[in-house]
Amino acid sequence: MISAMGDLDKGARALLHPFLPQFIEAFVHSLQVPDGVASDSGIKMEVLKAVTTLVKNYPKQMAPYMSSILQPVWTTLTESVTIYVRTVVNNVEEMDDPADSDGEVLGFENLVFSIFEFVHGLIETPKFRKIVRKSMDHLLYYVILYMQITEEQVHLWTNSPDQFVEDEDEDTFSYSVRISAQDLLLAIASEFQGDTTMGICSATMRHLQEAEVAKNSGTDPNWWKVHEACMLTLGSIKDLIIDQLHENKLNFDVSSFLQNIVLADLNLSVSPFLLGRALWVASRFTLLMSPEMMQRFLQSTVAGLQESQPPSVRISAARAIYGFCDYLKSSDNTQMILPYLEPIMHGLVTLAMQFAADVLALVMETIYTVLTVDKNFTASCETKTVPLTIAIFLKYNSDPLITALCQDIFKVYSQNEMAQPMLQQRLLPTIISVLQAPTDKVPPGMPSNCLDVLCTMVRHSPQPLHGLMISEAFPAAAKCTLSSEDNATMQSGGECLRAYVSVACDQISQWQDDQNRSGLWYVIQVANQMLDPRTSEFTAAFVGKLVSTLLSKVGPALGENLELLLRAVLSKMQQAETLSVMQNLVLVFAQLVHTQLDALLNFLTSVPGPTGASALEFVLTEWCSRQHLFYGAYETKVSTVALCKLLQHSINSNDSRLQDIQIKGDQIFSTSDGILTRSKCATAPERWTMVPVLVKMYKLIINELSNQVETNLSKSQIEDEEDEENDWEEEDNNEDGAAGDSSETVTLLSLLDKYSPASDYSGYDFDGDEEEDEEDQDALNDPLYKVNLQQYLTEFLQQLSQQPYYGTFSAHHSDCERKVLSTIGINT
C-alpha cells in the first residue's frame, strides 16, 4: 500500500504520520527476520520498496527513524551479496526463489534491485545524502561485487555475441543486477565525484588483493570475475579518475594497475570475458600510458581481433580499437597506431563479414573511426572497405543504425581526394539502378536511403561534381522523387536536390535532358509537387529549405517560377497544422526579408490571402502567432533578425502596408468570475488584445531576448557551479535543510547541463558548442549563423528606445517585458 502512495497531499500525510512508528517497527522487524517460514526475499523486497517510498516522499518525517532503518538495510545488502555471488554469479548453490500471490517466481535479483533503489532514494534526497557519503567506501566495495558477470551471462554471451554487444553497450535497454549496480555506481560518482574516486580506488584495490589470494590458493576459480568487475568499475569513471589525478586530488597508480593487473591478465587464458575487458579498460586510460605500454596494448588488441579468438574477445578488441583511435586522433598522435592499421582493418572486415545485427553495427562504427585516422591509409584500403560497405548497405537497408554508419563511411571516402573517384565508380551505378528501378522491385525504404547517400556524396565531393553525378545520378534522383508517393522518399529527394542546388547550381542549370529541360526545371517540379496541397503535409517538412536555397542560389533567374513557388508556399501554409512544417514554410519568407525585402512586400501585397485580406497579413499573422514556438538556433536567428528588419523597414519608410495590419497581442485573463476552472476554460472563448503587427513584432523580439538572456545565464551559472563543486558538496554535510535544498538545486542544474544542454534549444549562441550540433552545410555557410543573437537584439532595442516614436511601442509593455528591458538598461 505504502509503495503505491507516491506523492500525497498534506491531508494524506497527516493521516499517515501517527502510524509511522508502527510501520517502521514492523519494517525493521521484517528485514531482521532470517529467510525461512516467516520471511523471504520477496517480503523484504516489498518492505524495501515501501521504505524507499517513505524516504523519497517524506524525508522530514522519516529522519528520526533512519538510524533504526539503516542497520537492517545494510545487513540485508551485505548478506545478500554472499547469497547472490554463490547462487547467481558462480551458480555453486541453488536458490529457492519465493513466489508472489499470483504464483509468479520472484528472483533473488528483485531484492537486490530494491536495495539499490533505496540507495538511489538516499542520494536523491538532500536530507539523507550525507548518509551515503559517510559509508561510501564500504558501499562501493559491495556494489562492485554485484557487478560481476554471472554464469548465466557467460553462457548467454558465449552463444549469442549480439546479446553480448547489447548488454554491454552504454545505452543498453537490457536490465540486470550487473547493469543496475553500474547505474548506482554512476549515480554515486555523479553526486559525490571526488569522494567517489577515492572510495572506488580503495574498494578496487581491496578486491584485487583478495582476488590475488584466491587465485594463488586455488580456492576460487571465479576470481577472474572480480578482476573483470574492477576493470569495468574503473573504466566506467575514467574521466573522473583522470581529472582527479591531474588536479592531484587522487593517489592511485594507474600505470601500476595497467602493468601488474591488466597486462598480466592478458597473458592468462582463464576467460575470454576477462581478456576482452582488459583490452577495453586499457583503451580507456590511453592518456596515462607510456609509449612503450601503449605499444604492448596495441599489439594485444590486434591479436584480439584475430579470427582464432572467441567472439567476445574480438568484439571487445573492436571496442578497444575505437577507444585508441579516438584518443590518438584527439591528441594528434596517430603515428603510434599507423603500423597497426592494416591488421586492424583486416580483423574488422573479417569480423563484419561473419556477424550481423548488433555486432555488425559496432564493427562498422569502429571501421568508420579507423578510416578517419589517416587519409593515405583510408585510400589504400578502399578496395576492401567500400565493396563491403556497399554490400552491407544493400543487405541491411531497413536497419537505420547500420545504414547511417554506411553513410558515414561513404562520407569519409567522398572527402578523400585519392579514393573518391573509385567510390563513385563503385557506388553510383548501384544508387542509380535502385533509383531507376520500379517501386515494386526494390525493398521499401531503399530509394530513400539511396537518396540520402547520394546527398552525402554531393555535399562532400570535390567541386565541380564528376560528370556521372550530374548526367546520370541527378536525373535519376529527380525522376525518382517525382514519381514517388512515399513521404520519406520525397523528403530525401528534396534534400538531395537541395544539395545539388547548393554546391552545383551552375552544373545542373547547364545540364539538359533529351527534351531540353534543364536541371533547374526538375528541381522546381519537385518543389511544386511537395508543396501541392493534395500531397501529405509531411512531404513539405523540408521543402522550405529547398525553396530558400533555390531563391538564394538562382534568385531572379527563376523568372515566373519565383512567383509560382511563392504562391505554392502560401497555399501549403493554409493547409499546414504541424509546427515544424509551418516553421519551414514561414522561413522561406523570413529568408527573403534578408535578401529581397521590397520585392517580397510587393508580392505579398498583390496576392490575396485566404480571408480576402492581403497575403502579407496572412503570412505575418501566422508567423507572429508561432514565432515564440520556433526551435533551432539557426532558424531562430533567421526569423528573429528578419522581424527586426521588417520593423526597422516600416519605421524608416513609414510603410503603411505593415502599419495598417492588426493582429492578436496578449491574451486577456479575467479574474472577475472567480476561480478559473477547467469547465470555465472550456466554455469561455479566448480573448485577446488587438495590436498593430509592428507592436507584436516588437514584443516577440523582447521575448526572444529574454530567452537568450535566460539560456546564456543558465549556462554561465552551471559552469560557475561546477567550478565550485567542492564547496557545495561540503554544504551538503550540514545538518540544516537549507543546505540540502541548495545542493539539490545545483545537482538538478548539473543534470540538466549533462542531459539537456542549452544548445539543444532555440537561440543558443556560444562559439564552438553550437557548431557541433548544426549539420546543415547551408546554415553553416550563412553569415547569420555566426550572429550573437543576444548582442544583436540588445543593440537593436537600445537603439530603438532612443527614437522619438518609441512611446508607440512602450505603451504596450507588460510587467515581464519591462523587467527584461531593464536588464539591458531600458527603463520605461
Tab-separated table of C-alpha atoms in Angstrom, residues 220-374:
chain	number	residue	atom	x	y	z
A	220	ASP	CA	38.122	-19.839	-6.012
A	221	PRO	CA	38.260	-20.497	-9.764
A	222	ASN	CA	35.993	-17.500	-10.304
A	223	TRP	CA	38.492	-14.920	-9.019
A	224	TRP	CA	38.650	-13.511	-12.569
A	225	LYS	CA	35.103	-12.199	-12.254
A	226	VAL	CA	36.233	-9.830	-9.507
A	227	HIS	CA	39.094	-8.628	-11.729
A	228	GLU	CA	36.671	-8.052	-14.585
A	229	ALA	CA	34.249	-6.138	-12.336
A	230	CYS	CA	37.096	-3.957	-11.019
A	231	MET	CA	38.193	-3.112	-14.561
A	232	LEU	CA	34.615	-2.317	-15.522
A	233	THR	CA	34.316	-0.055	-12.484
A	234	LEU	CA	37.475	1.923	-13.144
A	235	GLY	CA	36.790	2.183	-16.870
A	236	SER	CA	33.262	3.449	-16.241
A	237	ILE	CA	34.523	6.508	-14.334
A	238	LYS	CA	37.794	7.021	-16.183
A	239	ASP	CA	37.114	10.709	-16.886
A	240	LEU	CA	36.632	11.377	-13.198
A	241	ILE	CA	39.780	9.458	-12.279
A	242	ILE	CA	41.897	11.262	-14.878
A	243	ASP	CA	40.589	14.677	-13.789
A	244	GLN	CA	41.297	13.923	-10.124
A	245	LEU	CA	44.809	12.718	-10.946
A	246	HIS	CA	45.551	15.857	-12.973
A	247	GLU	CA	44.370	18.004	-10.065
A	248	ASN	CA	46.478	15.987	-7.619
A	249	LYS	CA	43.384	15.065	-5.649
A	250	LEU	CA	43.763	11.301	-6.017
A	251	ASN	CA	46.538	8.924	-5.063
A	252	PHE	CA	46.152	5.983	-7.424
A	253	ASP	CA	48.865	4.465	-9.602
A	254	VAL	CA	47.055	3.798	-12.873
A	255	SER	CA	50.299	2.787	-14.585
A	256	SER	CA	50.919	0.110	-11.972
A	257	PHE	CA	47.332	-1.107	-12.313
A	258	LEU	CA	47.709	-1.397	-16.091
A	259	GLN	CA	51.077	-3.105	-15.829
A	260	ASN	CA	50.516	-5.507	-12.940
A	261	ILE	CA	46.824	-6.310	-13.345
A	262	VAL	CA	45.627	-5.603	-16.883
A	263	LEU	CA	48.688	-6.719	-18.826
A	264	ALA	CA	49.150	-9.680	-16.503
A	265	ASP	CA	45.569	-10.805	-17.096
A	266	LEU	CA	46.087	-10.570	-20.855
A	267	ASN	CA	48.700	-13.298	-20.538
A	268	LEU	CA	46.203	-15.656	-18.909
A	269	SER	CA	43.591	-17.806	-20.633
A	270	VAL	CA	41.179	-18.111	-17.721
A	271	SER	CA	38.228	-16.456	-19.502
A	272	PRO	CA	37.654	-14.661	-22.821
A	273	PHE	CA	35.492	-12.127	-20.992
A	274	LEU	CA	38.424	-11.160	-18.765
A	275	LEU	CA	40.682	-10.782	-21.804
A	276	GLY	CA	38.105	-8.619	-23.545
A	277	ARG	CA	37.564	-6.416	-20.502
A	278	ALA	CA	41.347	-5.971	-20.135
A	279	LEU	CA	41.587	-4.665	-23.710
A	280	TRP	CA	38.628	-2.348	-23.155
A	281	VAL	CA	39.888	-0.825	-19.891
A	282	ALA	CA	43.337	-0.293	-21.407
A	283	SER	CA	41.795	1.789	-24.194
A	284	ARG	CA	40.043	3.903	-21.574
A	285	PHE	CA	43.303	5.006	-19.942
A	286	THR	CA	45.361	5.655	-23.078
A	287	LEU	CA	46.087	9.185	-21.864
A	288	LEU	CA	48.059	7.863	-18.888
A	289	MET	CA	50.148	5.280	-20.774
A	290	SER	CA	53.794	5.484	-21.683
A	291	PRO	CA	54.579	4.934	-25.386
A	292	GLU	CA	56.065	1.521	-24.586
A	293	MET	CA	52.980	0.412	-22.691
A	294	MET	CA	50.695	1.658	-25.451
A	295	GLN	CA	52.640	-0.390	-27.990
A	296	ARG	CA	52.123	-3.515	-25.905
A	297	PHE	CA	48.409	-2.894	-25.600
A	298	LEU	CA	48.047	-2.135	-29.312
A	299	GLN	CA	49.776	-5.416	-30.113
A	300	SER	CA	47.473	-7.273	-27.736
A	301	THR	CA	44.413	-5.578	-29.240
A	302	VAL	CA	45.429	-6.517	-32.777
A	303	ALA	CA	45.940	-10.077	-31.594
A	304	GLY	CA	42.481	-9.966	-30.011
A	305	LEU	CA	40.922	-9.253	-33.414
A	306	GLN	CA	42.263	-12.445	-34.940
A	307	GLU	CA	39.755	-14.935	-36.279
A	308	SER	CA	41.054	-17.617	-33.919
A	309	GLN	CA	39.919	-15.633	-30.871
A	310	PRO	CA	36.486	-16.142	-29.223
A	311	PRO	CA	33.782	-13.704	-30.417
A	312	SER	CA	33.692	-11.840	-27.082
A	313	VAL	CA	37.424	-11.090	-27.311
A	314	ARG	CA	37.145	-9.916	-30.913
A	315	ILE	CA	34.177	-7.702	-30.049
A	316	SER	CA	35.990	-6.204	-27.062
A	317	ALA	CA	39.070	-5.654	-29.216
A	318	ALA	CA	36.897	-3.708	-31.679
A	319	ARG	CA	35.655	-1.558	-28.797
A	320	ALA	CA	39.237	-1.029	-27.677
A	321	ILE	CA	40.330	-0.025	-31.199
A	322	TYR	CA	37.633	2.627	-31.185
A	323	GLY	CA	38.984	3.995	-27.890
A	324	PHE	CA	42.614	4.003	-29.016
A	325	CYS	CA	41.837	5.710	-32.337
A	326	ASP	CA	39.593	8.287	-30.711
A	327	TYR	CA	42.278	9.305	-28.220
A	328	LEU	CA	45.201	9.275	-30.663
A	329	LYS	CA	43.260	11.447	-33.122
A	330	SER	CA	42.271	13.977	-30.457
A	331	SER	CA	45.872	14.153	-29.183
A	332	ASP	CA	47.269	14.421	-32.739
A	333	ASN	CA	49.439	11.381	-32.139
A	334	THR	CA	48.197	8.992	-34.788
A	335	GLN	CA	51.740	7.970	-35.766
A	336	MET	CA	51.716	5.411	-32.961
A	337	ILE	CA	48.854	3.418	-34.456
A	338	LEU	CA	49.781	3.708	-38.149
A	339	PRO	CA	51.830	0.453	-38.219
A	340	TYR	CA	48.816	-1.444	-36.849
A	341	LEU	CA	46.106	-0.026	-39.103
A	342	GLU	CA	46.370	-2.675	-41.809
A	343	PRO	CA	45.999	-5.713	-39.491
A	344	ILE	CA	43.319	-3.823	-37.559
A	345	MET	CA	41.283	-3.232	-40.718
A	346	HIS	CA	41.765	-6.815	-41.833
A	347	GLY	CA	40.440	-8.043	-38.493
A	348	LEU	CA	37.476	-5.664	-38.561
A	349	VAL	CA	36.498	-6.516	-42.140
A	350	THR	CA	36.647	-10.224	-41.322
A	351	LEU	CA	34.510	-9.635	-38.241
A	352	ALA	CA	31.960	-7.656	-40.253
A	353	MET	CA	31.651	-10.466	-42.778
A	354	GLN	CA	30.969	-13.073	-40.091
A	355	PHE	CA	28.418	-11.364	-37.869
A	356	ALA	CA	25.225	-9.340	-38.204
A	357	ALA	CA	22.914	-7.049	-36.236
A	358	ASP	CA	24.453	-5.567	-33.063
A	359	VAL	CA	27.958	-6.917	-33.661
A	360	LEU	CA	27.942	-5.586	-37.208
A	361	ALA	CA	26.836	-2.122	-36.081
A	362	LEU	CA	29.666	-1.985	-33.535
A	363	VAL	CA	32.226	-3.128	-36.119
A	364	MET	CA	31.022	-0.644	-38.751
A	365	GLU	CA	31.286	2.185	-36.237
A	366	THR	CA	34.849	1.105	-35.455
A	367	ILE	CA	35.719	0.836	-39.156
A	368	TYR	CA	34.475	4.382	-39.646
A	369	THR	CA	36.657	5.599	-36.763
A	370	VAL	CA	39.741	3.801	-38.137
A	371	LEU	CA	39.129	5.337	-41.576
A	372	THR	CA	39.314	8.833	-40.088
A	373	VAL	CA	42.841	8.299	-38.685
A	374	ASP	CA	44.962	8.686	-41.835
